mmCIF file with all atom_site columns, C-alpha atoms in Angstrom:
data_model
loop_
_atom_site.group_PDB
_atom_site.id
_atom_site.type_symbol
_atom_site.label_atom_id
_atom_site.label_alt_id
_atom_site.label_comp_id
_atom_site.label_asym_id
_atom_site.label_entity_id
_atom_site.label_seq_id
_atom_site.pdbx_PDB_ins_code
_atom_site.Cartn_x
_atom_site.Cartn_y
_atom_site.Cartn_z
_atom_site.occupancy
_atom_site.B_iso_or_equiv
_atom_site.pdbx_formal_charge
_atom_site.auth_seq_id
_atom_site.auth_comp_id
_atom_site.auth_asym_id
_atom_site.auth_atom_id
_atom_site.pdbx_PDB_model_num
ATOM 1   C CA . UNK L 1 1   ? 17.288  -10.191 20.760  1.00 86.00 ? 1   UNK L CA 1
ATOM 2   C CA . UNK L 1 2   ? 18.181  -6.339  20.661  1.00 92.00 ? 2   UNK L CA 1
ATOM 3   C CA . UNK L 1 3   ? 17.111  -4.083  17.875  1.00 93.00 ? 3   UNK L CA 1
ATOM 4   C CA . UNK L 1 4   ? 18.001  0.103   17.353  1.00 94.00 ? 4   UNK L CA 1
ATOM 5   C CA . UNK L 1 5   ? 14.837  0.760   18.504  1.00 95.00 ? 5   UNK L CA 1
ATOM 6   C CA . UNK L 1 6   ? 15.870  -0.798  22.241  1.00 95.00 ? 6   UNK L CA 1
ATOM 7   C CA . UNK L 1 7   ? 19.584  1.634   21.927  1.00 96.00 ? 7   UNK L CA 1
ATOM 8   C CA . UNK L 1 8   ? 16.819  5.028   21.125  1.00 95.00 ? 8   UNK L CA 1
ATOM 9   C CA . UNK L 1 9   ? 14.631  4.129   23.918  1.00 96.00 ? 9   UNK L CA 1
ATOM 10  C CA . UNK L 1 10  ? 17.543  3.295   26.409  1.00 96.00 ? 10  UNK L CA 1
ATOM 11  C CA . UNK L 1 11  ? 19.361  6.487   25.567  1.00 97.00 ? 11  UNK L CA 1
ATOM 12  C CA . UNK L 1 12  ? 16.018  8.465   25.796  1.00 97.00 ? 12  UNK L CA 1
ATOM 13  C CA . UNK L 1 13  ? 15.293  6.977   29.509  1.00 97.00 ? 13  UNK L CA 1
ATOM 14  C CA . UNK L 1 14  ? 18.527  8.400   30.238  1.00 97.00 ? 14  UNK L CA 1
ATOM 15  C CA . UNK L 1 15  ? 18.459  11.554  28.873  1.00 97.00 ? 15  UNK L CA 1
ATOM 16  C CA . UNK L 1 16  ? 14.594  12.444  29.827  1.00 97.00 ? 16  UNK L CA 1
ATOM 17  C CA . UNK L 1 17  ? 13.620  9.966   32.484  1.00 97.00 ? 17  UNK L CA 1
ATOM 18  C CA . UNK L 1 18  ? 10.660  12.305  32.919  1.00 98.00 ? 18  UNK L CA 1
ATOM 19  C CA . UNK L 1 19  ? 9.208   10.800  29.883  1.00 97.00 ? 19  UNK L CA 1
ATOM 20  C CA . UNK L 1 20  ? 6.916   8.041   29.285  1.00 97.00 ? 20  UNK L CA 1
ATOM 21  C CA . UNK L 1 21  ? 9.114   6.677   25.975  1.00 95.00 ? 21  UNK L CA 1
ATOM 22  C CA . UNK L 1 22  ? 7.159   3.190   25.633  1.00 95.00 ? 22  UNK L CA 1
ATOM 23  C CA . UNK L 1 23  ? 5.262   4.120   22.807  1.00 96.00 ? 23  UNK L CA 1
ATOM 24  C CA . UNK L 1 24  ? 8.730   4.428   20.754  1.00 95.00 ? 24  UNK L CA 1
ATOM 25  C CA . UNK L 1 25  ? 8.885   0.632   21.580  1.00 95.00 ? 25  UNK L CA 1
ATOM 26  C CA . UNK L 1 26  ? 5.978   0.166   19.217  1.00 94.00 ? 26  UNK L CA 1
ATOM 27  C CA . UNK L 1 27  ? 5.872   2.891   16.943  1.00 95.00 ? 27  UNK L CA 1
ATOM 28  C CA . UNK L 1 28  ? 9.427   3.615   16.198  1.00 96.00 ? 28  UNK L CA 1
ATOM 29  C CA . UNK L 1 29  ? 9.389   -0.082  14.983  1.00 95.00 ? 29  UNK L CA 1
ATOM 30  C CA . UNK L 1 30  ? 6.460   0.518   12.804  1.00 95.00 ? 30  UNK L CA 1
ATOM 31  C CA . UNK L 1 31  ? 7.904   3.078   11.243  1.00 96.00 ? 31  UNK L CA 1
ATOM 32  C CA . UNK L 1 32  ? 11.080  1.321   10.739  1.00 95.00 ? 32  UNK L CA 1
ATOM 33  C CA . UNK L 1 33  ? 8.998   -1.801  9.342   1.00 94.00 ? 33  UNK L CA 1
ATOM 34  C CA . UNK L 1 34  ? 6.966   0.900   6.783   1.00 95.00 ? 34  UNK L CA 1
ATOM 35  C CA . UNK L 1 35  ? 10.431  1.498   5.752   1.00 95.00 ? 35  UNK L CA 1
ATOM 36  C CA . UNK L 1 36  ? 11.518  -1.511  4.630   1.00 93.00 ? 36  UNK L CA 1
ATOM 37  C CA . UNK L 1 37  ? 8.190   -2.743  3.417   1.00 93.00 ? 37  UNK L CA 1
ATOM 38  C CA . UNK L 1 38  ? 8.108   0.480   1.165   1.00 93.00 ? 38  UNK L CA 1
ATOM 39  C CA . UNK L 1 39  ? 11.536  -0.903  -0.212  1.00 93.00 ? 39  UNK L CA 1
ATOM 40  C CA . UNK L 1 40  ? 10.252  -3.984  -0.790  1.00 92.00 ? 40  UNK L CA 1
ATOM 41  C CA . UNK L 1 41  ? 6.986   -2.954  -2.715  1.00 93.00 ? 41  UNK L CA 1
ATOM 42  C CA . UNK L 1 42  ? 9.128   -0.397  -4.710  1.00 93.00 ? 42  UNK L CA 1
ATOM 43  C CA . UNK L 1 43  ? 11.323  -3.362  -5.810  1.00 93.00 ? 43  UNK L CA 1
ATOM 44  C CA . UNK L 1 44  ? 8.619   -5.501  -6.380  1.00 92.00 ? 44  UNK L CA 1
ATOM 45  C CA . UNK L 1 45  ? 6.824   -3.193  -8.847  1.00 95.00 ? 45  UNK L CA 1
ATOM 46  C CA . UNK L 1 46  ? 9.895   -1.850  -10.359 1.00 94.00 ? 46  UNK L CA 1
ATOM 47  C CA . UNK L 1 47  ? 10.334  -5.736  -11.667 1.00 94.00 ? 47  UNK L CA 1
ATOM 48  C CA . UNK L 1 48  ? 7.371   -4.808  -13.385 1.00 94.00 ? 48  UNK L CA 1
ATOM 49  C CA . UNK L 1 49  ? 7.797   -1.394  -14.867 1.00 95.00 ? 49  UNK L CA 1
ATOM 50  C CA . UNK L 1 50  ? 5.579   0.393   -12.254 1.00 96.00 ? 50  UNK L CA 1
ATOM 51  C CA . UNK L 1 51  ? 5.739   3.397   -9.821  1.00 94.00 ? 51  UNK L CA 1
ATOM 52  C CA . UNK L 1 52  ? 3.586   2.773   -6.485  1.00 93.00 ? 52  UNK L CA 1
ATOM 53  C CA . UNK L 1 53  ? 1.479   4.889   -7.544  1.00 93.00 ? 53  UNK L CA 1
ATOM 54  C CA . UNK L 1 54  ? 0.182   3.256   -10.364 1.00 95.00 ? 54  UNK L CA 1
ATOM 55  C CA . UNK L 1 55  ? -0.390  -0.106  -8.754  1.00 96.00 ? 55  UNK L CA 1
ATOM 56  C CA . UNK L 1 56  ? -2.517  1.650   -6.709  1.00 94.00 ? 56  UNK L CA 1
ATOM 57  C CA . UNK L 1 57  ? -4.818  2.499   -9.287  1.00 96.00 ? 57  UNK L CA 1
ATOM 58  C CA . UNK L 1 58  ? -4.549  -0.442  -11.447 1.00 97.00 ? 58  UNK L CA 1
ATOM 59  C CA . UNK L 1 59  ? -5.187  -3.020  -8.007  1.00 97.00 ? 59  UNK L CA 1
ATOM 60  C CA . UNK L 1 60  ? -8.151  -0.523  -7.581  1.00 96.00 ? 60  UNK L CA 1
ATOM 61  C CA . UNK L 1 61  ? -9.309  -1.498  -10.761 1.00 97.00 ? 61  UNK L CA 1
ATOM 62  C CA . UNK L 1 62  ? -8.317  -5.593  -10.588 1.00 98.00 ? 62  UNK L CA 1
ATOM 63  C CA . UNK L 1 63  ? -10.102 -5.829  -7.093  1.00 97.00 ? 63  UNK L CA 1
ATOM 64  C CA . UNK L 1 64  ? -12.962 -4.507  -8.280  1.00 96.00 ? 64  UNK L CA 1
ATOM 65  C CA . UNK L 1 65  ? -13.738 -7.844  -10.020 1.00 96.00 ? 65  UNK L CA 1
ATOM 66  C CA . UNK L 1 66  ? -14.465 -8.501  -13.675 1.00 96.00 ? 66  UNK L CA 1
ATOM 67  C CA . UNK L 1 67  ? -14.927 -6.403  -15.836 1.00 95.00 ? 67  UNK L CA 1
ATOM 68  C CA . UNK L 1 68  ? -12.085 -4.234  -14.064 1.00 97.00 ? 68  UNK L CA 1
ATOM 69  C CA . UNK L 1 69  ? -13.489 -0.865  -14.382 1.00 95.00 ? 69  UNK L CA 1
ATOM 70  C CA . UNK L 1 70  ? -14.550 2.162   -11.622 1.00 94.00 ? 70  UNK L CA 1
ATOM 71  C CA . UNK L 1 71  ? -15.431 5.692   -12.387 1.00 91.00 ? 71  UNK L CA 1
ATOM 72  C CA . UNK L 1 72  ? -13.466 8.115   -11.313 1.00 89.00 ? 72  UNK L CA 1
ATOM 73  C CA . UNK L 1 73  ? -15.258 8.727   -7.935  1.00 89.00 ? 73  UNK L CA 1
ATOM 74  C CA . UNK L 1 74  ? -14.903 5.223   -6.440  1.00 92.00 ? 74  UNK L CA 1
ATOM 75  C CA . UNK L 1 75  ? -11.042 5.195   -7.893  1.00 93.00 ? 75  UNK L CA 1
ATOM 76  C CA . UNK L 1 76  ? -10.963 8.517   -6.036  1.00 90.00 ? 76  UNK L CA 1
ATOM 77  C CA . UNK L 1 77  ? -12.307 6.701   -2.611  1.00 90.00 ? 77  UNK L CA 1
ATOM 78  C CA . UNK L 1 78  ? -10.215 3.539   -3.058  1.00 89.00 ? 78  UNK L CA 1
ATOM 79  C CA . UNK L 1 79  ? -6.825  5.559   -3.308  1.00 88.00 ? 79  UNK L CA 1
ATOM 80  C CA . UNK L 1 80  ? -7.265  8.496   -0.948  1.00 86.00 ? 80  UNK L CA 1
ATOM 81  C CA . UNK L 1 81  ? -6.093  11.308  -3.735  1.00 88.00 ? 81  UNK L CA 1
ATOM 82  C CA . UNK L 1 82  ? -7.656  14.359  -5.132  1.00 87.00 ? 82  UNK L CA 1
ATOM 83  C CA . UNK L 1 83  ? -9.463  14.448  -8.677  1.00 86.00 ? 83  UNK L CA 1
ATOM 84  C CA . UNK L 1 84  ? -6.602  16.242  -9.995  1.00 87.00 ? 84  UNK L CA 1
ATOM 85  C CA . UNK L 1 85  ? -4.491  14.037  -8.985  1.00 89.00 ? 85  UNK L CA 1
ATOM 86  C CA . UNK L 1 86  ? -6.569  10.854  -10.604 1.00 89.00 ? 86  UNK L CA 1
ATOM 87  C CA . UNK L 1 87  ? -6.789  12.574  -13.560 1.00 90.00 ? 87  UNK L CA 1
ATOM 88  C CA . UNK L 1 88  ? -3.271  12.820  -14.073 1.00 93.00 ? 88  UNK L CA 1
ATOM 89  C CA . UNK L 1 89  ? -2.534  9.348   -13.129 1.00 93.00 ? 89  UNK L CA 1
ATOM 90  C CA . UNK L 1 90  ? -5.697  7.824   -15.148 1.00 94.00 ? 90  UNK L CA 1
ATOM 91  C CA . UNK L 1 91  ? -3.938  9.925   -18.318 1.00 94.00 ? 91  UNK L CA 1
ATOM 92  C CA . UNK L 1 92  ? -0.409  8.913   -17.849 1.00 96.00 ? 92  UNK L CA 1
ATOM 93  C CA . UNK L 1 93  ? -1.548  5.047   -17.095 1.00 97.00 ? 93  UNK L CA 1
ATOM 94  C CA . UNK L 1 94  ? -3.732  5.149   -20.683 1.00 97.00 ? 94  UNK L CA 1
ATOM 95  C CA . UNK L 1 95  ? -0.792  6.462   -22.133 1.00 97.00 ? 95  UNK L CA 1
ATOM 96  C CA . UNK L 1 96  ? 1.027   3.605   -21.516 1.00 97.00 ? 96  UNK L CA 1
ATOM 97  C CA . UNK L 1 97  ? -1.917  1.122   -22.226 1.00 97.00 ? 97  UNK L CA 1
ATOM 98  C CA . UNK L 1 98  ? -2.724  -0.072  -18.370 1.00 98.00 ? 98  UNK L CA 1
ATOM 99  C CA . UNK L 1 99  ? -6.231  1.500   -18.630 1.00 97.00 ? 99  UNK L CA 1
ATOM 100 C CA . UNK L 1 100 ? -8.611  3.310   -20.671 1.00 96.00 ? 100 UNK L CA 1
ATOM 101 C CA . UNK L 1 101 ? -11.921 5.121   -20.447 1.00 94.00 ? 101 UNK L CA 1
ATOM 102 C CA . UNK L 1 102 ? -15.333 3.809   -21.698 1.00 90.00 ? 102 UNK L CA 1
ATOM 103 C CA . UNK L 1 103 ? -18.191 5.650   -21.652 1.00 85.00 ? 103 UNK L CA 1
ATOM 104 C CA . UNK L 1 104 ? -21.048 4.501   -18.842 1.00 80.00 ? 104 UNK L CA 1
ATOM 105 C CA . UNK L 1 105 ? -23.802 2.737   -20.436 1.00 79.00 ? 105 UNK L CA 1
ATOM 106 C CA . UNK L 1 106 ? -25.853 4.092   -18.333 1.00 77.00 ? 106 UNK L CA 1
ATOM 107 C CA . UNK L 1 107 ? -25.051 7.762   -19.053 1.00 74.00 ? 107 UNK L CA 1
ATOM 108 C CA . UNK L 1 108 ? -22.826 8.737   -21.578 1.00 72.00 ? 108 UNK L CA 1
ATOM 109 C CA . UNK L 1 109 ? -21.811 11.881  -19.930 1.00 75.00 ? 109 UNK L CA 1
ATOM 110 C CA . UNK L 1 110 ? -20.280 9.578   -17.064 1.00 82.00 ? 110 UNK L CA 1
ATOM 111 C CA . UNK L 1 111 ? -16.491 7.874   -17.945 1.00 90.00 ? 111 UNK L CA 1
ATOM 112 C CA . UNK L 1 112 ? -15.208 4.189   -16.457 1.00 94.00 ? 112 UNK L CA 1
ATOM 113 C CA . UNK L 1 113 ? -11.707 3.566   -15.911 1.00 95.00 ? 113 UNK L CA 1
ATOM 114 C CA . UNK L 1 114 ? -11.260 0.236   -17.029 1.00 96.00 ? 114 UNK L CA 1
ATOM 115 C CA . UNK L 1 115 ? -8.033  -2.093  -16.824 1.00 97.00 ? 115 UNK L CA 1
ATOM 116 C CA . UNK L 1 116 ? -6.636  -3.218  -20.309 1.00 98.00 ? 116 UNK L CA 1
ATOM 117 C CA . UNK L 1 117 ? -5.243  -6.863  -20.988 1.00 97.00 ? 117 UNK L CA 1
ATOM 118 C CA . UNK L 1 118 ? -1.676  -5.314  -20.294 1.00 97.00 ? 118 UNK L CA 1
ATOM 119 C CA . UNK L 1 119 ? -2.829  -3.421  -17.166 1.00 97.00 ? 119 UNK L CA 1
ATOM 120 C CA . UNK L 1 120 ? -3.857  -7.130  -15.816 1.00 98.00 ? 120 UNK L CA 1
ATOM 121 C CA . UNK L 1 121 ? -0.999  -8.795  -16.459 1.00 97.00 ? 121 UNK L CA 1
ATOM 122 C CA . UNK L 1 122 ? 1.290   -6.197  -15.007 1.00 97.00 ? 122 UNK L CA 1
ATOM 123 C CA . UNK L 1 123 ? -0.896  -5.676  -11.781 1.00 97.00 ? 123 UNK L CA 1
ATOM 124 C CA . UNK L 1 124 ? -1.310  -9.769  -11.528 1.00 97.00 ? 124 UNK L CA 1
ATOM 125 C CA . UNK L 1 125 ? 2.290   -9.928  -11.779 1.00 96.00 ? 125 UNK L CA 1
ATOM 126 C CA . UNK L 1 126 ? 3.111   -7.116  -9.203  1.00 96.00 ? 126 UNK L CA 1
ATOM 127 C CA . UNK L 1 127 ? 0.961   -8.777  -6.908  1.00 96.00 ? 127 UNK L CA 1
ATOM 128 C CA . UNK L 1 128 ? 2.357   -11.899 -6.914  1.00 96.00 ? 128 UNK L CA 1
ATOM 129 C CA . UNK L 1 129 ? 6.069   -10.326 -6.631  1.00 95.00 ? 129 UNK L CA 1
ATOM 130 C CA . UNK L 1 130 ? 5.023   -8.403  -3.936  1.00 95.00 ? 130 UNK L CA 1
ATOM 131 C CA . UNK L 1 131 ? 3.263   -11.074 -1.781  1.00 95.00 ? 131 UNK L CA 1
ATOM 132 C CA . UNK L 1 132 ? 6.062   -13.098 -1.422  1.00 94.00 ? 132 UNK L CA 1
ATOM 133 C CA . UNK L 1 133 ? 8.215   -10.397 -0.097  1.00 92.00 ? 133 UNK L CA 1
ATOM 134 C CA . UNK L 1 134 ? 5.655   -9.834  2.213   1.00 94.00 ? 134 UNK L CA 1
ATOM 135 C CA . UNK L 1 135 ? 6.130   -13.821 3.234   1.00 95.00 ? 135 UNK L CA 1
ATOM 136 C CA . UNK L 1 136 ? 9.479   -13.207 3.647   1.00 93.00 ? 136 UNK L CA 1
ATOM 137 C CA . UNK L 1 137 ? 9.391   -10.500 5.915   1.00 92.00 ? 137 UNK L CA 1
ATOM 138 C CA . UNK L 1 138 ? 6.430   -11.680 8.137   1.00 94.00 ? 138 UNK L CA 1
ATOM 139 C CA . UNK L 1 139 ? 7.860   -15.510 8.066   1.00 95.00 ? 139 UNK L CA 1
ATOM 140 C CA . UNK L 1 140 ? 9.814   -15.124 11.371  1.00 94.00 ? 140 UNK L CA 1
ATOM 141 C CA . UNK L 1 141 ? 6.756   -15.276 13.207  1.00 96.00 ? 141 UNK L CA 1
ATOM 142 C CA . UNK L 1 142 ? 4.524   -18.075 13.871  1.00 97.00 ? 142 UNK L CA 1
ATOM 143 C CA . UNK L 1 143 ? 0.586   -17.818 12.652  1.00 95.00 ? 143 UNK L CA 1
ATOM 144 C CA . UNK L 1 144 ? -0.780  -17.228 15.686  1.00 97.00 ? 144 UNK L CA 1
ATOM 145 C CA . UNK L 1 145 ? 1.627   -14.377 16.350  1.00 97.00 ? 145 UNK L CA 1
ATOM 146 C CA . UNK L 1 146 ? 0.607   -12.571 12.919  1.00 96.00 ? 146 UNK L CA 1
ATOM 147 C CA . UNK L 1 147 ? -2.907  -12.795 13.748  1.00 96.00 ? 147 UNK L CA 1
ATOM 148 C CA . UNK L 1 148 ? -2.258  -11.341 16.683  1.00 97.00 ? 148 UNK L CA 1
ATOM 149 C CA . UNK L 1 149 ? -0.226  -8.285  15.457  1.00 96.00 ? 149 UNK L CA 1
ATOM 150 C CA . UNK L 1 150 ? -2.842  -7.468  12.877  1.00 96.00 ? 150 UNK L CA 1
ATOM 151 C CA . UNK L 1 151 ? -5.933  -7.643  15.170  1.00 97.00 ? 151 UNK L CA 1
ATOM 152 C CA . UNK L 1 152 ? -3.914  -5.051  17.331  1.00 96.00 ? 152 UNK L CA 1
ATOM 153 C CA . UNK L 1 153 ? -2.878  -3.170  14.454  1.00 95.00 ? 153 UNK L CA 1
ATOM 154 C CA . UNK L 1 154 ? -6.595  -3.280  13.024  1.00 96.00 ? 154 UNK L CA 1
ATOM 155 C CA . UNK L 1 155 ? -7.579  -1.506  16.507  1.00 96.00 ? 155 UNK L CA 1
ATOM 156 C CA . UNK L 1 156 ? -4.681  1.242   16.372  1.00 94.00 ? 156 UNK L CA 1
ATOM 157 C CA . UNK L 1 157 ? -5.617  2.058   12.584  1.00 93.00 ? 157 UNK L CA 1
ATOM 158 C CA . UNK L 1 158 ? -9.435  2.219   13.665  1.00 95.00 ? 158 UNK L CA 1
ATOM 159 C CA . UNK L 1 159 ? -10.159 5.181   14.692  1.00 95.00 ? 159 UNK L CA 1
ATOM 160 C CA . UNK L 1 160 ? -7.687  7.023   12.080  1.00 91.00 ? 160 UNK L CA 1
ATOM 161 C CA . UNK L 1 161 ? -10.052 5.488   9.779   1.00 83.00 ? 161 UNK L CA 1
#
């Protein structure tokens, strides 16, 4: 079985045999997999009415167990973005009536984010769309072979993380 990524490699041997090009093997397919697994989660949430983006936040908020609620900090550690930036998203997702803020009993100066009814249902959903495309595309390999490519992907991501 022959792929693109087996026509760039060729035609870079040829053109710069000087090179070491194996690494394209790997990489040039994960980036080519990211691809099309970013078109599949961007299908799979637009079923559902939501940008990437907001699942983010509101599968932030479902992971976190009941009651469904962060502060801003640990949302801010969970999705890699800037306060700014979570700001903006925790107004525009209250706005449409995924979240809302609640006071921390603990100190009322301190906000939670926490997931609404509606925020639930539309992350639970999302999930469950999203999962099975994820089936799909990893279902041409056996068991063995996907626990196998994610303990070697688990020790490329490692030190990045």
């Amino acid at each position: 079985m022959r792929d693109e990524v087996d026509g760039l490699v060729e035609a870079w041997r040829r053109e710069r045999p000087d090179l070491d090009s194996s690494p394209m093997e790997v990489l040039s397919r994960v980036t080519r997999l990211a691809h099309y697994l970013d078109r599949q989660r961007r299908t799979a949430f637009a079923r559902h009415e939501l940008e990437s983006w907001e699942f983010d936040v509101l599968a932030a908020l479902r992971r976190s167990g009941d009651p469904y609620q962060l502060s801003p900090g640990q949302l801010l550690r969970e999705t890699m973005v800037t306060s700014g930036t979570m700001t903006n998203r925790v107004d525009r997702l209250a706005a449409r009536g995924l979240v809302n803020r609640t006071n921390r009993p603990d100190d009322r100066r301190g906000v939670l984010v926490r997931l609404t009814p509606d925020g639930k249902r539309a992350v639970d959903a999302a999930i469950t769309d999203l999962l099975r495309a994820e089936h799909q595309i990893l279902g041409v390999l056996p068991s063995a072979q996907r626990d196998q490519l994610a303990e070697a992907l688990r020790q490329l991501i490692a030190p990045y993380e």
